[in-house]
Coordinates of C-alpha atoms in Angstrom, one line a residue:
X1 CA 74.6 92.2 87.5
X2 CA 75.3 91.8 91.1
X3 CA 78.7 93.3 92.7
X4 CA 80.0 90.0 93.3
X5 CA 79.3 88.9 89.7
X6 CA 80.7 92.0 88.5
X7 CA 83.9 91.8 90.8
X8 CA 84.7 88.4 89.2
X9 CA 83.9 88.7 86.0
X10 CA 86.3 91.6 86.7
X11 CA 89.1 89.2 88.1
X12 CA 88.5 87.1 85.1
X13 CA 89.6 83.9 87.1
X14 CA 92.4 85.7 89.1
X15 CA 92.6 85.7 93.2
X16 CA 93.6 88.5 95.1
X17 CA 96.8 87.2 96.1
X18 CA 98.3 86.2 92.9
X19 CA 96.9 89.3 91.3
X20 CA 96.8 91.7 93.8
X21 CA 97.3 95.2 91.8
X22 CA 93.7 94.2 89.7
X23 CA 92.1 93.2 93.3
X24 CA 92.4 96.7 94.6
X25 CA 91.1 98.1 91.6
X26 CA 88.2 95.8 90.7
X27 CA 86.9 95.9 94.5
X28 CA 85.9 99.3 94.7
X29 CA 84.7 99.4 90.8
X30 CA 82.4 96.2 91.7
X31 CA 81.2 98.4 94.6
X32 CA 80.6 101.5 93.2
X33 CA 78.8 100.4 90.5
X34 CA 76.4 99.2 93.0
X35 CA 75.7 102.4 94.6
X36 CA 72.9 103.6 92.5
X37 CA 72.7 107.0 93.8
X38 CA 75.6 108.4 91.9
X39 CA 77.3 108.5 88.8
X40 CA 80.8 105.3 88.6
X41 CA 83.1 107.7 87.9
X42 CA 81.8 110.3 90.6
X43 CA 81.8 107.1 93.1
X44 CA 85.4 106.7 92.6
X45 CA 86.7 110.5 92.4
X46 CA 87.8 110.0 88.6
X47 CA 86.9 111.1 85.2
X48 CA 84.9 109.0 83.0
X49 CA 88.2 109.1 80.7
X50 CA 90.0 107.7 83.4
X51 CA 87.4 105.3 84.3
X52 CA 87.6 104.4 80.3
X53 CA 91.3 103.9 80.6
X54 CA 91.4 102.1 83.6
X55 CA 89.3 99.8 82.2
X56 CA 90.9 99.0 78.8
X57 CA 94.3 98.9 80.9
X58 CA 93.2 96.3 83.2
X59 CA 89.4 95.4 82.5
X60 CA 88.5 95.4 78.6
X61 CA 86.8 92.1 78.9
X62 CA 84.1 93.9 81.0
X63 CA 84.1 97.6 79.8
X64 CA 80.5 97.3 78.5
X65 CA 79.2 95.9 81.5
X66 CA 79.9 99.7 83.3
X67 CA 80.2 101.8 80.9
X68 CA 76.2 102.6 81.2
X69 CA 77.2 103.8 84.7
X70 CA 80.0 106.4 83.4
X71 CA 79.0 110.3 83.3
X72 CA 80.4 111.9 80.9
X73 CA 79.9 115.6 81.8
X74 CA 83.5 115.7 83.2
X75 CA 82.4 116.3 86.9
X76 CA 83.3 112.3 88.4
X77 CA 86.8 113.7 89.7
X78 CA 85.7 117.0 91.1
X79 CA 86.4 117.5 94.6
X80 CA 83.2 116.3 96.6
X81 CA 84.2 118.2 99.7
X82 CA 87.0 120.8 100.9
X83 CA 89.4 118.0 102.0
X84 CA 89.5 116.0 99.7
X85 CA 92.0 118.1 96.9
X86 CA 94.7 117.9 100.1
X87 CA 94.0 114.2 100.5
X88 CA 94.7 113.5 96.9
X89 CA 98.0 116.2 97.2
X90 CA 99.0 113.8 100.5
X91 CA 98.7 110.6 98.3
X92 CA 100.1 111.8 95.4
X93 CA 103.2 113.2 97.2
X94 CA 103.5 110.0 98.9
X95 CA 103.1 107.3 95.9
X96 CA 105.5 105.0 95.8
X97 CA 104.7 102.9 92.8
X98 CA 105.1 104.1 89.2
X99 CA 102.5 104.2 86.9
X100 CA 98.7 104.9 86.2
X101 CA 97.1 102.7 88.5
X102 CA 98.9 104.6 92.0
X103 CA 97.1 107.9 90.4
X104 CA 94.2 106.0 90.1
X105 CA 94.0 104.9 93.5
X106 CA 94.8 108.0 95.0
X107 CA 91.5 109.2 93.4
X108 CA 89.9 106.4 94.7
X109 CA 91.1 106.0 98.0
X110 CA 90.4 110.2 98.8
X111 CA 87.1 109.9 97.0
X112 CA 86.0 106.6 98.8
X113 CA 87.5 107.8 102.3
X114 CA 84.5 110.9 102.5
X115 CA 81.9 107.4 102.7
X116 CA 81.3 106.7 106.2
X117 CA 82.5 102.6 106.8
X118 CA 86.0 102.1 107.6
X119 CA 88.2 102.4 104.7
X120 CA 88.5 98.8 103.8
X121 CA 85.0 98.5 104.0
X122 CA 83.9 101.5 101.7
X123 CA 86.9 99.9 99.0
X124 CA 85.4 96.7 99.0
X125 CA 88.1 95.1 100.3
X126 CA 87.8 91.7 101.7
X127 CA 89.3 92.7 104.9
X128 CA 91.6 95.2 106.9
X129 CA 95.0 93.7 105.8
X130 CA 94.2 94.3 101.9
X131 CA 94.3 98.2 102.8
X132 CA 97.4 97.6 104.9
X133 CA 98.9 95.7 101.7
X134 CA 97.1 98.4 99.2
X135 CA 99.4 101.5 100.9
X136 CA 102.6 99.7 101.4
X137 CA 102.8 98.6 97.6
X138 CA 101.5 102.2 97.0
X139 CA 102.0 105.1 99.1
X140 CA 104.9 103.3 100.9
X141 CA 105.9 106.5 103.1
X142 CA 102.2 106.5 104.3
X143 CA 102.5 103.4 105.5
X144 CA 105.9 103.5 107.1
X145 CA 104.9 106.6 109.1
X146 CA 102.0 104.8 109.7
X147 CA 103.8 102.5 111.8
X148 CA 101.4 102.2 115.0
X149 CA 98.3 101.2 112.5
X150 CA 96.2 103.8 113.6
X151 CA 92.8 103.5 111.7
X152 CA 93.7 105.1 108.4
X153 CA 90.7 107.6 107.8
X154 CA 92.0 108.9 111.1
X155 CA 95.6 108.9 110.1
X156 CA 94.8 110.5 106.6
X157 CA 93.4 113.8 108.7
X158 CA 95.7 113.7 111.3
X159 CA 99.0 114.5 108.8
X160 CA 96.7 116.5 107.0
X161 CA 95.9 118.6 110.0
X162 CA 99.2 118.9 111.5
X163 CA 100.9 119.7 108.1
X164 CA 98.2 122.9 108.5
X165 CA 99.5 123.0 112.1
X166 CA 96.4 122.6 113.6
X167 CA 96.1 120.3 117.0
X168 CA 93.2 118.2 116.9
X169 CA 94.2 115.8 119.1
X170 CA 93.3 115.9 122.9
X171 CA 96.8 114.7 124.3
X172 CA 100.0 114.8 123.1
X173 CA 100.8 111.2 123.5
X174 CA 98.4 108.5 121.9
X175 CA 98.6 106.8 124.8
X176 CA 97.2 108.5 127.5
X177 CA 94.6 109.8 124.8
X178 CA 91.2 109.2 126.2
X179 CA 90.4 109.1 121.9
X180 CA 93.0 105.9 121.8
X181 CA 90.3 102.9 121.4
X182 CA 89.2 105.4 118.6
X183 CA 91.9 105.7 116.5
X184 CA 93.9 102.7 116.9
X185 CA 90.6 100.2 117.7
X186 CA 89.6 97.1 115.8
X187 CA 88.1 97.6 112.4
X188 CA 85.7 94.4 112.6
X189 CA 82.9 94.2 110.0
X190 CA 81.5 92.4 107.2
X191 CA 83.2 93.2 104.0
X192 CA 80.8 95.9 102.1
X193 CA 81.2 94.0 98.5
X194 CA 80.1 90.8 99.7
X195 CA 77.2 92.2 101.6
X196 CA 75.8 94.4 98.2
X197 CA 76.3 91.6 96.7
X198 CA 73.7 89.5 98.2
X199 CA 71.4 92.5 98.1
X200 CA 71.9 94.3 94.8
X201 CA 69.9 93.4 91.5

């Protein structure tokens, strides 16, 4: 089944705007399930039982379709790298919605921020403004401090960094930072899930 298939199937006749909550969640599940070279619940930083319940919460009209992805040797949510247990601590101390699904995401969006696309992209997200959307209904403190839009990979190990007190930035001021077009540039490109979805059997 193809990415795009899979995403609506996942949707089950939904839009992202009216349902917005199962957009951010199918998108990277459709996309990660794509990626042959790992494990589903390794692609998205979570346990199989968590990819198990996020799918009977939201998705049980399409839980057989993945489940042959799922590895169940209870390694998909171990940290893939030495950042990302903070990045999980920074979203988690910064969720702003109640529930399963905000500790879902913050699995997902730590786990998918170590891929090497801009952030939107390596979600699956149609565009730029559904990961602006994805951390206000989310991690709402993120994205009020946030308020410049720097690019948000950047962002993430920026606050990380300084909460460490470590300076990794080469001026004090963003402004006259020869780094600027960097952090704060355009995040142009093709959306990841419709491109895998052309190409993946």
């Amino acid at each position: 089944m193809l990415a795009g298939e899979l995403y609506r199937l996942l949707m089950a006749g939904a839009d992202r705007t009216s349902d917005f909550a199962r957009h951010v969640l199918a998108a990277p599940l459709a996309l990660a399930h794509g990626e042959r070279g790992r494990p589903l619940d390794a692609a998205l930083g979570l346990s199989a039982g968590d990819v198990t319940a996020l799918l009977l919460t939201h998705f049980p009209h399409a839980a057989a379709f993945v489940a042959d992805r799922l590895s169940f040797d209870g390694q998909g949510d171990a940290p893939a790298s030495i950042e990302e247990p903070d990045l999980r601590q920074l979203l988690l101390d910064n969720r702003s919605a109640p529930g399963p699904d905000a500790v879902w995401l913050t699995h997902i969006v730590a786990r998918r921020s170590l891929d090497s696309n801009h952030l939107w992209q390596d979600l699956g997200l149609k565009d730029r403004s559904d990961l602006s959307r994805l951390m206000r209904d989310y991690f709402a403190p993120l994205a009020a401090a946030n308020s410049r839009d720097m690019k948000w990979k950047k962002f993430f190990y920026r606050t990380l960094c300084q909460s460490e007190g470590i300076l990794i930035c080469k001026s004090p001021v963003c402004d006259a930072c020869t780094d600027f077009a960097a952090c704060f540039g355009a995040e142009d490109g093709h959306s990841l899930l419709a491109q895998v979805s052309r190409a993946i059997p």
